[in-house]
Coordinates of C-alpha atoms in Angstrom, one line a residue:
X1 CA -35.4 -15.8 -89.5
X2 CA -37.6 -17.6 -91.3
X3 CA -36.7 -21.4 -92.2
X4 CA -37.4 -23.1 -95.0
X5 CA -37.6 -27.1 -95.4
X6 CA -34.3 -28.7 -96.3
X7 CA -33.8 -32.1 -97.7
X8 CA -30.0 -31.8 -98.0
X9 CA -29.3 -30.7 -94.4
X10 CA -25.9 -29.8 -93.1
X11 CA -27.2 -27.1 -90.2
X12 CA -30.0 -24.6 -89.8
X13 CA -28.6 -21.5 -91.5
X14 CA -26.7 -22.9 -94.4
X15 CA -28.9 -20.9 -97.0
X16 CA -28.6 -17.6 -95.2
X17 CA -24.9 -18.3 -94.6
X18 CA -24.4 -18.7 -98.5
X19 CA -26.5 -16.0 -99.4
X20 CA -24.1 -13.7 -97.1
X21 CA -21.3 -14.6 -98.5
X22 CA -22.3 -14.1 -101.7
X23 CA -23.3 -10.9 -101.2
X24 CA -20.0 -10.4 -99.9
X25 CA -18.4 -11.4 -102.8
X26 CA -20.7 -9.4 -105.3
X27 CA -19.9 -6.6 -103.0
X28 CA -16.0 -6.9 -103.2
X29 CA -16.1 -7.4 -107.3
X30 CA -18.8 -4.5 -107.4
X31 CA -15.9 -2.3 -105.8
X32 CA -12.7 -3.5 -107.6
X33 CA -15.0 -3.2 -111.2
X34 CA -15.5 -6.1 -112.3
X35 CA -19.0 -6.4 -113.6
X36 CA -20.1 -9.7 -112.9
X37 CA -22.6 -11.8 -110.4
X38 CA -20.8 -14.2 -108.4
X39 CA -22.5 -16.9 -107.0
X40 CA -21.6 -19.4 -104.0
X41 CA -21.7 -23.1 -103.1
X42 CA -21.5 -25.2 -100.2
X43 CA -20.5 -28.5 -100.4
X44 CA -20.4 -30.7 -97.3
X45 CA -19.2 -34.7 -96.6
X46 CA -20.7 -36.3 -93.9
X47 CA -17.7 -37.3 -91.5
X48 CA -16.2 -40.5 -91.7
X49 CA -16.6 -41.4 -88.4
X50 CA -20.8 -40.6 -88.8
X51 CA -23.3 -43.4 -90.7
X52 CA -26.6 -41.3 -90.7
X53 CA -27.7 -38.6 -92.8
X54 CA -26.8 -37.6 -96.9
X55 CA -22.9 -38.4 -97.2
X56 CA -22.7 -35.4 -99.2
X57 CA -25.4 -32.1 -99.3
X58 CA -24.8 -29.0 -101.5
X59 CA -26.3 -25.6 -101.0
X60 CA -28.1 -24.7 -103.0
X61 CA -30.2 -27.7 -103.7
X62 CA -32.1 -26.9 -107.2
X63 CA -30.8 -28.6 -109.5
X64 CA -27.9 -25.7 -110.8
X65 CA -25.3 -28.4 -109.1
X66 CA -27.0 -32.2 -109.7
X67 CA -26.2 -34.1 -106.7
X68 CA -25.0 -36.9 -109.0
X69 CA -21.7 -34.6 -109.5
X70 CA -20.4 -36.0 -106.7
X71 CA -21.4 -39.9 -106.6
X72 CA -18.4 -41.9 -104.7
X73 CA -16.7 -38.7 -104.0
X74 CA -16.3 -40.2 -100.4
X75 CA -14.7 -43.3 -101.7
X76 CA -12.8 -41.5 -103.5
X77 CA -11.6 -38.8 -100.7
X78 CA -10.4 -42.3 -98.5
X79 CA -8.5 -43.6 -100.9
X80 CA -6.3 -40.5 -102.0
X81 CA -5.5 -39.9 -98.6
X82 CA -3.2 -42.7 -97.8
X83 CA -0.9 -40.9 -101.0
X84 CA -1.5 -37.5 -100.1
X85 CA 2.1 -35.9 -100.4
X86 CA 1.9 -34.0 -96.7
X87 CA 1.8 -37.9 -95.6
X88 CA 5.4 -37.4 -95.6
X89 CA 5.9 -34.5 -93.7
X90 CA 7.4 -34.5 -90.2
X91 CA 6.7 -30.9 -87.7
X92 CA 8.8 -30.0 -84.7
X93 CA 5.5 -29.7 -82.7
X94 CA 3.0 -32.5 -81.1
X95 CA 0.0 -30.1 -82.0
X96 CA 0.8 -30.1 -85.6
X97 CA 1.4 -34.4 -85.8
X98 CA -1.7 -34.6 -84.0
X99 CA -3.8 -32.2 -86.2
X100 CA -1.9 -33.4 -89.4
X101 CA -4.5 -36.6 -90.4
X102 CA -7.6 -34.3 -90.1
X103 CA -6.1 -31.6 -91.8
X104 CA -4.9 -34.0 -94.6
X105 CA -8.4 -34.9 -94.9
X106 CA -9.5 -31.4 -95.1
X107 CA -6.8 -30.4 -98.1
X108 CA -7.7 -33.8 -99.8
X109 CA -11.6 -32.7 -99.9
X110 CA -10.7 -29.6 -101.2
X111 CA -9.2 -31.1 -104.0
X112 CA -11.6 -33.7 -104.8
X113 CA -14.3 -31.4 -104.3
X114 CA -12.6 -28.9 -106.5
X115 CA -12.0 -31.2 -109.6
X116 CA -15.3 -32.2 -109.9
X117 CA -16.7 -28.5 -110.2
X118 CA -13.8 -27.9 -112.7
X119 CA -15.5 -30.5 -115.2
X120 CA -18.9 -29.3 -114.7
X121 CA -17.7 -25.2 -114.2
X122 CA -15.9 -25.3 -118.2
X123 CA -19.4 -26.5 -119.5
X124 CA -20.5 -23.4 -118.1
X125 CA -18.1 -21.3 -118.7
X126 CA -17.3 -20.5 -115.6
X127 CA -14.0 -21.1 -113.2
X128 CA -14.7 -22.3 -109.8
X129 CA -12.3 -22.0 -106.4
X130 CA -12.7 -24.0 -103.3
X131 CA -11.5 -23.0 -100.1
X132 CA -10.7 -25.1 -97.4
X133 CA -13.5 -26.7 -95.7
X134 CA -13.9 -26.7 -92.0
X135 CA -16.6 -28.3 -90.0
X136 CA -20.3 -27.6 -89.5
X137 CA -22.2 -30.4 -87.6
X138 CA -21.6 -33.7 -88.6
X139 CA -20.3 -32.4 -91.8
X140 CA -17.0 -30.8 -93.8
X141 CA -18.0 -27.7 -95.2
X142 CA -16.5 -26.3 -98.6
X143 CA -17.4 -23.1 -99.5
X144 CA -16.3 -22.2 -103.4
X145 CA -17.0 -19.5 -105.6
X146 CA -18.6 -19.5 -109.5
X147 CA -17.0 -16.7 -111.3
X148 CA -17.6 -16.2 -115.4
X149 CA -14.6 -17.3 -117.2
X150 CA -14.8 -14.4 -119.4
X151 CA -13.1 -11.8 -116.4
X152 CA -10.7 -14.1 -116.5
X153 CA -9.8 -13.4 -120.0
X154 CA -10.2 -9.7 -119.7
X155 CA -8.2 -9.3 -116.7
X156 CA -5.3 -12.2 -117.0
X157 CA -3.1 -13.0 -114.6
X158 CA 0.8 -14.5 -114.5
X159 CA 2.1 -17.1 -113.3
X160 CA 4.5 -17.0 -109.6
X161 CA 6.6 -18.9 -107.9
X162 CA 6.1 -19.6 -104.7
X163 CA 8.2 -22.8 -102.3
X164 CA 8.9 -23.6 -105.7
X165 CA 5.2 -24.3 -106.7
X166 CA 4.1 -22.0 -109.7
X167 CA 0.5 -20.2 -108.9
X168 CA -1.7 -17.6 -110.4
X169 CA -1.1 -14.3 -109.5
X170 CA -3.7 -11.6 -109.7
X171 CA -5.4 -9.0 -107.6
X172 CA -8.8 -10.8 -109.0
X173 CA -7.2 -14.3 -107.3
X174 CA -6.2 -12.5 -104.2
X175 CA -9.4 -11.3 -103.6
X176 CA -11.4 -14.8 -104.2
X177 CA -8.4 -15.9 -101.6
X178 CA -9.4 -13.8 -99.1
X179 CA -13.5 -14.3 -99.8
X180 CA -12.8 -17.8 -99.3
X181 CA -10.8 -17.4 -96.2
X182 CA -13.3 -15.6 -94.6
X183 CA -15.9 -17.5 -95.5
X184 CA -14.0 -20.2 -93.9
X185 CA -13.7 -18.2 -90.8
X186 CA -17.5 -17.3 -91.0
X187 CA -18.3 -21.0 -90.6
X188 CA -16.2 -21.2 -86.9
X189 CA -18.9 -19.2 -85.7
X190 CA -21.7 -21.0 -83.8
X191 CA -24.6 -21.4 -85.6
X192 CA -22.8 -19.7 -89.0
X193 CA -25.5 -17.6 -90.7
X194 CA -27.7 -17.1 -87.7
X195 CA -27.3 -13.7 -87.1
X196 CA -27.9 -10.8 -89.7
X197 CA -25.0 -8.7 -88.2
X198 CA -22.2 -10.6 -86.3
X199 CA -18.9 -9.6 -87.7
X200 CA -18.1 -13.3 -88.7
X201 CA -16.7 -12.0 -91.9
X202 CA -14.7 -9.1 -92.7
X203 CA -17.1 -6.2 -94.9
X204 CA -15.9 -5.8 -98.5
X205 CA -13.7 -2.6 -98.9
X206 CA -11.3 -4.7 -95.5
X207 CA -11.1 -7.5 -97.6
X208 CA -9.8 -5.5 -100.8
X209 CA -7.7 -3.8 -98.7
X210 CA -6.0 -7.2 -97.6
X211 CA -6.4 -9.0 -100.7
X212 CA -4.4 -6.1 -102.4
X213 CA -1.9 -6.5 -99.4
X214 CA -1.8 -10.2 -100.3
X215 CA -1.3 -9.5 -104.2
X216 CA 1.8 -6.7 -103.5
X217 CA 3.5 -9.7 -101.8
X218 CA 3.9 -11.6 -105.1
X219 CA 7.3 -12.1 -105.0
X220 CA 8.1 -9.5 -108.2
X221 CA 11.9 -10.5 -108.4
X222 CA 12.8 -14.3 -107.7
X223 CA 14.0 -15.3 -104.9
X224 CA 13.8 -12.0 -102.8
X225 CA 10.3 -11.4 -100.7
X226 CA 9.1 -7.9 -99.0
X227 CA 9.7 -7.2 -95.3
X228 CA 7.2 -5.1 -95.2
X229 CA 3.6 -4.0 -95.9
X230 CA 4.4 -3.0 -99.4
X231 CA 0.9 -1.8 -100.1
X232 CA 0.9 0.8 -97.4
X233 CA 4.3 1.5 -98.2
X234 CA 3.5 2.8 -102.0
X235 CA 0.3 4.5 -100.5
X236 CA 2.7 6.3 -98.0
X237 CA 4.9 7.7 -100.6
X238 CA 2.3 8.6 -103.2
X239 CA -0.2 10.3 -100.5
X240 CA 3.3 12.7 -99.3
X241 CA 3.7 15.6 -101.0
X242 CA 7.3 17.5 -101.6
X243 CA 8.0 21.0 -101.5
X244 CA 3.9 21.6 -102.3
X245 CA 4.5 19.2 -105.0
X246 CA 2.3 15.6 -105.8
X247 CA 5.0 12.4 -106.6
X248 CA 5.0 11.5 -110.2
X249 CA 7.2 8.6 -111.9
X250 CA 7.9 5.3 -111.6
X251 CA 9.6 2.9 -109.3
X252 CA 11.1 -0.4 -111.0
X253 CA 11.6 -3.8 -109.0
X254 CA 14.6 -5.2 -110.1
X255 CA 17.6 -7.1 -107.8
X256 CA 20.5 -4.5 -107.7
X257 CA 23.1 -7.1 -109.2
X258 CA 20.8 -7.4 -112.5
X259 CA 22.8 -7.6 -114.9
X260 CA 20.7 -6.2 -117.9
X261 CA 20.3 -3.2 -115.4
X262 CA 22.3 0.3 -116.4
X263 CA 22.2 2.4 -113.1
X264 CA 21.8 6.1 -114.1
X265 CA 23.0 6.4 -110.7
X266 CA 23.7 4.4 -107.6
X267 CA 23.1 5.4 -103.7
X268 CA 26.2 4.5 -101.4
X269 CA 22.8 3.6 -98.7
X270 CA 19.4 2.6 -100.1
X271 CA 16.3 4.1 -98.8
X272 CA 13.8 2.0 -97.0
X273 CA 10.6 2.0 -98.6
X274 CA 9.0 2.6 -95.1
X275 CA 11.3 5.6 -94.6
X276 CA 8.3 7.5 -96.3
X277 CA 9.7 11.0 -96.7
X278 CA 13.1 9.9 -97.7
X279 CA 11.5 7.8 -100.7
X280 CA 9.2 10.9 -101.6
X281 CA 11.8 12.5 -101.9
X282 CA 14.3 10.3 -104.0
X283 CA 10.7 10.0 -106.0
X284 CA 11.4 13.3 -107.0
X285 CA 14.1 12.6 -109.4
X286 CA 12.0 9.9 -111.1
X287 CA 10.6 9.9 -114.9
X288 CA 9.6 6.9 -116.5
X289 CA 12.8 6.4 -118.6
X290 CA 15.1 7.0 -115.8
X291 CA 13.5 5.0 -112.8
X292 CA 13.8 4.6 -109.1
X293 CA 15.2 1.0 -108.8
X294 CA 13.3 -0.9 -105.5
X295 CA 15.6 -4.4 -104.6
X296 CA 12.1 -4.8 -103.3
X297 CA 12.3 -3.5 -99.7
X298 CA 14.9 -0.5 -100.6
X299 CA 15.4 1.9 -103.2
X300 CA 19.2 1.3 -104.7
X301 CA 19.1 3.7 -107.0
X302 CA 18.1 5.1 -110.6
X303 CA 18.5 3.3 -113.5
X304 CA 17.9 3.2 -116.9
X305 CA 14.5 1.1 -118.0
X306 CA 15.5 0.4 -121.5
X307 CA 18.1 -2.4 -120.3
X308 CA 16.2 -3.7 -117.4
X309 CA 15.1 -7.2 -118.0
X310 CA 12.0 -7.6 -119.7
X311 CA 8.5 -7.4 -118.7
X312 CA 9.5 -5.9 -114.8
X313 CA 7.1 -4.9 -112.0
X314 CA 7.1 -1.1 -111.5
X315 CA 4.9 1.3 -109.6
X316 CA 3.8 4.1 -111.9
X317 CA 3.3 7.0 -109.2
X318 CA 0.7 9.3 -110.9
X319 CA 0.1 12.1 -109.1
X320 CA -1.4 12.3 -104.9
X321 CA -2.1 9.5 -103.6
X322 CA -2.8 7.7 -107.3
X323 CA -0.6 4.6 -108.4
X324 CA -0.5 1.5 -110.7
X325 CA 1.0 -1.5 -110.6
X326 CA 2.6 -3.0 -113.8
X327 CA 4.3 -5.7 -115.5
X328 CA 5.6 -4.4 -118.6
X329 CA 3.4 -2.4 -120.4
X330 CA 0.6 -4.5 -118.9
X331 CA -1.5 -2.8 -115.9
X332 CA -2.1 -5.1 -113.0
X333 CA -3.7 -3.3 -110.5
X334 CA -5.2 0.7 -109.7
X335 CA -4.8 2.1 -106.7
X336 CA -6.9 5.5 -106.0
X337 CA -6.7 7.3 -102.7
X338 CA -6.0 4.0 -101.3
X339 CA -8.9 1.7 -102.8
X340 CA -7.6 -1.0 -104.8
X341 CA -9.2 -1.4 -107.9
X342 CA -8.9 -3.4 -111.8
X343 CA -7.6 -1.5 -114.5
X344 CA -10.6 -0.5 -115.9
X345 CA -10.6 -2.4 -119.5
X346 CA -10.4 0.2 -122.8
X347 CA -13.3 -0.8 -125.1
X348 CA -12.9 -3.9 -127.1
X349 CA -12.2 -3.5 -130.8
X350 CA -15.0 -5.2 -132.1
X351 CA -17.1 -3.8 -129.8
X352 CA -15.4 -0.2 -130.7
X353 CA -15.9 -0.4 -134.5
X354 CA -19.5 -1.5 -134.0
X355 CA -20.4 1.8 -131.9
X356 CA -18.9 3.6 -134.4
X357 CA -20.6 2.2 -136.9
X358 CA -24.2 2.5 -135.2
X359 CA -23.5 6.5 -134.3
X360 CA -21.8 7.8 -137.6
X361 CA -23.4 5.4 -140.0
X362 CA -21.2 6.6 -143.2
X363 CA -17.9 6.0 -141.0
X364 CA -15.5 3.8 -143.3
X365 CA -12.8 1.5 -141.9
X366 CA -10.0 4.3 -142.1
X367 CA -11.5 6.5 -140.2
X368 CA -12.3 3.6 -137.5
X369 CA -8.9 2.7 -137.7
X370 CA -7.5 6.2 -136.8
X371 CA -9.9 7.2 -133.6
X372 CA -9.0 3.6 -132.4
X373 CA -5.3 5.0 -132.7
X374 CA -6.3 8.4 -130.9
X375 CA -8.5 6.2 -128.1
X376 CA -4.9 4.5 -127.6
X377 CA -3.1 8.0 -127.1
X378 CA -5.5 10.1 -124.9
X379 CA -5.3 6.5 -122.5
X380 CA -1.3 6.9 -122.3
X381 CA -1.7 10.8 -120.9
X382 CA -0.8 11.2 -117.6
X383 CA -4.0 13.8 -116.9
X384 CA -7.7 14.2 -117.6
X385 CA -8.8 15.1 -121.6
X386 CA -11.2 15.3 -124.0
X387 CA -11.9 14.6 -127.5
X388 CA -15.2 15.4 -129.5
X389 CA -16.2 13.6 -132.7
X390 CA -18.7 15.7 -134.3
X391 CA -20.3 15.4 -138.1
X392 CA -21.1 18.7 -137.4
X393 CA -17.2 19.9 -136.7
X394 CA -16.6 22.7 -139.1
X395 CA -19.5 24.5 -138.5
X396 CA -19.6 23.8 -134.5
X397 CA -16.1 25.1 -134.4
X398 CA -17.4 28.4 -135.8
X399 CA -20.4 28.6 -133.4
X400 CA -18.1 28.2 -130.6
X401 CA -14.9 30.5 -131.8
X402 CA -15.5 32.4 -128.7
X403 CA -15.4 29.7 -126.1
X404 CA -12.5 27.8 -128.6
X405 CA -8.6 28.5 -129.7
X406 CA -8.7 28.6 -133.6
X407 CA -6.5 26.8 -135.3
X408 CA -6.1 25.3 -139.6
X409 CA -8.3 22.1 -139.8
X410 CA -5.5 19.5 -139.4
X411 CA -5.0 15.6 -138.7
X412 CA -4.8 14.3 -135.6
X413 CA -1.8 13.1 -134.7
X414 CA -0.1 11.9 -131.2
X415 CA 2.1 15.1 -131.1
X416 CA -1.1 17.5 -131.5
X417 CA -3.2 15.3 -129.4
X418 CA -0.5 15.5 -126.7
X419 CA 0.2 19.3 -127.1
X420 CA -3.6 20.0 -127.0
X421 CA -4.5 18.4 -124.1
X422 CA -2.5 20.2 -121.8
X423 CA -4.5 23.8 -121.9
X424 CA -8.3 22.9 -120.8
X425 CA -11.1 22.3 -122.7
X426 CA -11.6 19.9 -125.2
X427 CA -10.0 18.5 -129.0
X428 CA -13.5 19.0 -131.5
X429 CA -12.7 16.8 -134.8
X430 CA -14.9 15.3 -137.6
X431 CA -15.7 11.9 -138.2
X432 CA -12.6 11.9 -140.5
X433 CA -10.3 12.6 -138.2
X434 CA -9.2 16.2 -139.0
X435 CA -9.1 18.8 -136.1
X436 CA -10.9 21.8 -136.2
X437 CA -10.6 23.2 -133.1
X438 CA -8.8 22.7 -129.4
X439 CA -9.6 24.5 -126.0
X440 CA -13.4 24.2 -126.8
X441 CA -15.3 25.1 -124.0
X442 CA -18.8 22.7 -124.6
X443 CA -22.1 23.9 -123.9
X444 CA -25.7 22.1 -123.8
X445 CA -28.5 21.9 -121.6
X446 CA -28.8 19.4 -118.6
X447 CA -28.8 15.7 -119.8
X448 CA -30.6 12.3 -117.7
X449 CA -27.1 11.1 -118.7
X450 CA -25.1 13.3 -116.3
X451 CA -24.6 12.3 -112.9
X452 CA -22.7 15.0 -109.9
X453 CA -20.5 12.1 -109.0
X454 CA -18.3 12.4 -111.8
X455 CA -16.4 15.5 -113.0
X456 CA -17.5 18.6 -115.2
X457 CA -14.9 16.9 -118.3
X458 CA -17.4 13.5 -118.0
X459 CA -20.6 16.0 -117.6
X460 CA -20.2 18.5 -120.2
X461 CA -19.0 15.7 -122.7
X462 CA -22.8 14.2 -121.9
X463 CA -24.5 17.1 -122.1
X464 CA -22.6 18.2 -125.7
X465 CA -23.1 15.2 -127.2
X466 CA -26.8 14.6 -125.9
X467 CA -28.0 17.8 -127.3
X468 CA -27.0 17.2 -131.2
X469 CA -29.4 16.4 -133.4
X470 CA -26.7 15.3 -136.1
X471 CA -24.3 12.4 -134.9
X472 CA -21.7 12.9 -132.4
X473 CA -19.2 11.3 -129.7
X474 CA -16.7 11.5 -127.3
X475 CA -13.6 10.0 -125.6
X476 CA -13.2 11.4 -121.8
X477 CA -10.0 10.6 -120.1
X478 CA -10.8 11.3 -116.1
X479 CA -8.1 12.3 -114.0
X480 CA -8.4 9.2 -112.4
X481 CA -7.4 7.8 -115.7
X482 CA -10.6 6.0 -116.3
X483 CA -11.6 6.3 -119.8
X484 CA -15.2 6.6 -121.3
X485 CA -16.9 6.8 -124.7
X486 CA -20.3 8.3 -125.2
X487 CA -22.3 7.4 -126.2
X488 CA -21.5 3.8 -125.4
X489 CA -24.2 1.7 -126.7
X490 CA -24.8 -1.9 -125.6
X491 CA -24.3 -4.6 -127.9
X492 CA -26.2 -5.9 -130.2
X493 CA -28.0 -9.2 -129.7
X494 CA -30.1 -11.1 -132.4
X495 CA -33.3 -11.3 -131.5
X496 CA -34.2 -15.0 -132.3
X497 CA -31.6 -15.7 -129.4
X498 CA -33.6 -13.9 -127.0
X499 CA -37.0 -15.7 -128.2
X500 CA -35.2 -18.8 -128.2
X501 CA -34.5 -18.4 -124.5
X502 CA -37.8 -17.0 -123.5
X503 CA -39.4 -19.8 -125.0
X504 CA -36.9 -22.8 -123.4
X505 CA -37.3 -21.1 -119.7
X506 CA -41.6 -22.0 -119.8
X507 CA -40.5 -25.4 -120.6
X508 CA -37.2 -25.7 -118.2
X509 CA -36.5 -28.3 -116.2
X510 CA -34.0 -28.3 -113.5
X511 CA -31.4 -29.3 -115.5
X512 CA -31.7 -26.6 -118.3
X513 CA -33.4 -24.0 -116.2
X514 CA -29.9 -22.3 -114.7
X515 CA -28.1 -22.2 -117.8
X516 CA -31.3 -20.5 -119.6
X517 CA -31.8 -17.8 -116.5
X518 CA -28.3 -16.6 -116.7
X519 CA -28.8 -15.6 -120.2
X520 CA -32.0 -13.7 -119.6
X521 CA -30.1 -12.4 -116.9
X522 CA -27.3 -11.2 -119.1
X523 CA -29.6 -9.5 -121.8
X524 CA -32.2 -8.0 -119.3
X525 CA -32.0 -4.7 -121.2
X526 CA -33.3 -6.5 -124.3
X527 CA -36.3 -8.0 -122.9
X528 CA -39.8 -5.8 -123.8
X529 CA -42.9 -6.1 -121.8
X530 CA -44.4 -8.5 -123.8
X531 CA -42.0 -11.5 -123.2
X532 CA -40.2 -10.5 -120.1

């Protein structure tokens, strides 16, 4: 590989090593659906026992991170460890006494390291993790991770007890756990970065796969912990089928001596979870107001979920090999076919009554207010649907009688929304919200829009809509359960924003120059020709 010249020098290969982990990160995020760009950091101290070279180098060194962040950081590392709380810890092994100063120095960086980027991270916006560091050369490496604040907010998390220290619980923080731990690996390699292929780090869809591992051992009811692999466990019981027949309902974890917990019925022996066919088969009896009841590792019985306690964690088993993870109403994490994966976020309201707005222009607030209502209903089904807003409705719905059932133009409501969707085709209503027809089988010619990777629901919507030359849209509920709404348009941005930026990046310094770059970055789509 080519090297460049570097003033702030830990080893050879530091840039390449933080431009694969990066990658590695985008990669993992890219999978789980989280639309972001995550970027990475080294930071590494000279060792104590050492007197030449930079007592602290960062990489990368342009100016995103001043150097000046972490004046007396050193000092400052020496002193706290004297009163680091592990000071006081005895082990049963000579190995672990011996290694105990160094890695007390190692935690302590980590903290130090990590409290500066927090000051500097909130200016940005941004939330920054640390992992532990680990040597390189003549230096302590940390390797952290910049991720926007804002996926945070979208996708929050709860708050776990674990040795009686509360952390944050999340399949997003399980994830950036198990980037930073192999990025911490990666750097016990020789020469870390070197090579373009050497395996020193785990490829993206293995470290979902463990980071959802990690997550499923949150401990869901206090004091009682899985014994086993609980991730492989639910994926065992939702990929078996019985009798022909996919699982569908819900699993609650609760402790079996709850006392706001009324037992429909109660087994003399609970079923293992990892006796696969024998919890496929108890799933059987399942519904989501009369639950399977998991005292984590078992099933105990089947209770009632109205009188569980409040907020529990359940399992939502949604048909083969498809499951979620909840607390309370509140999704925590998808699992399709055995890919981990975010709940996919329904549309923001604001965002929702401004595409409205743009794509039926006359719409009033009513009429907002009641398709937000039916965008809340289709998500609750448990199977793929369709629903086509159309300011051409009434005349549409005569066009198409032969591919349609007819039915009296009537209001949407939950109950004919719900009895609707269960015969194919799709729900045609006008931008008032009345229904003029169900079962409609769409037509239109072949759209840029459509894509063969998703389903002929997802396609035909694209096509229908694409082809109107009067105003139309529509909600599409995959069987996956991921919801979309075309046409979704981006969202607006005022233009003297955009100028603004274009203007202060020709004049940037290093200091400003990040912070202006991101936001270009962020509005792409907006930039024309002329100023891009």
């Amino acid at each position: 590989m080519k090297q460049r010249n570097i003033n702030l020098f830990m080893w050879g290969y530091q840039s390449h090593f933080r431009f694969r982990l990066e990658y590695l990160a985008k990669r993992v995020f890219e999978l789980i659906g989280a639309d972001i760009e995550p970027k990475a950091l080294l930071v590494g101290l000279r060792r104590p026992e050492l007197s030449t070279g930079h007592p602290v180098c960062i990489e990368p060194e342009d100016g995103e991170w001043p150097l000046a962040l972490f004046e007396r950081i050193m000092d400052e590392v020496k002193e706290a460890i004297p009163d680091h709380p592990k000071q006081h810890m005895r082990y049963g092994d000579e190995i672990s006494m011996r290694e105990k100063p160094d890695n007390i120095r190692r935690l302590t960086i980590a903290e130090r390291v990590q409290r500066r980027l927090d000051v500097e991270g909130r200016k940005q916006g941004l939330r920054i993790f640390c992992g532990t560091p680990y040597r390189v050369g003549d230096y302590d490496v940390v390797c952290a991770l910049q991720v926007p604040e804002q996926l945070f907010r979208q996708h929050p998390s709860f708050e776990a007890i674990w040795n009686r220290e509360p952390y944050e619980a999340s399949l997003l923080h399980s994830c950036i756990g198990q980037i930073l731990d192999e990025a911490r690996h990666g750097l016990m390699r020789p020469d870390p970065g070197r090579q373009i292929v050497d395996n020193a780090m785990r490829s993206a869809p293995e470290v979902i796969r463990r980071a959802a591992a990690s997550f499923m051992r949150t401990p869901f009811i206090e004091g009682r912990f899985a014994r086993c692999d609980l991730f492989d466990a639910i994926n065992a019981v939702s990929q078996m089928q019985y009798e022909g027949e996919s699982g569908a309902g819900r699993l609650v974890f609760a402790a079996a001596d709850d006392p706001n917990l009324s037992f429909v019925l109660k087994f003399d022996r609970p079923a293992e979870l990892t006796q696969t066919r024998w919890a496929r088969k108890l799933l059987q009896m399942a519904t989501s107001e009369a639950a399977l009841i998991a005292d984590y590792n078992s099933i105990v019985g089947l209770g009632d979920l109205s009188d569980v306690s409040a907020s529990p964690f359940s399992v939502d088993f949604l048909g083969h090999d498809q499951w979620d993870l909840r607390r309370g109403e509140q999704v925590l994490m998808r699992c399709r076919f055995g890919e981990a994966r975010l709940p996919q976020e329904t549309i923001g309201k604001e965002r929702f009554i401004e595409n409205m707005r743009r794509v039926f222009d006359s719409i009033d607030e009513a009429a907002i207010g009641r398709f937000r209502t039916v965008l809340d209903i289709l998500a609750q089904l448990r199977h793929g649907s369709s629903l086509v807003i159309a300011s051409d409705a009434a005349s549409e719905a005569k066009r198409l009688q032969c591919q349609r059932t007819v039915i009296t133009p009537t209001p949407l409501s939950r109950v004919l929304i719900e009895r609707a969707t269960l015969i194919d085709g799709t729900i045609l209503a006008d931008k008032n919200g009345v229904c003029h027809a169900i079962g409609v089988i769409l037509d239109g010619p072949a759209s840029v829009e459509s894509t063969p990777s998703r389903g002929s629901r997802y396609n035909s919507a694209v096509r229908y809509v694409a082809a109107a030359s009067v105003p139309r849209m529509a909600f599409v509920i995959s069987d996956d359960r991921t919801l979309d709404v075309v046409p979704l348009l981006r969202p607006s941005a005022e233009r003297s924003k955009i100028e603004q930026a274009v203007a202060g990046i020709a004049i940037a310094t290093k200091l400003t120059y990040h912070k202006l770059r991101a936001f270009l970055d962020d509005h792409r789509f907006y930039l024309t020709r002329s100023n891009a």
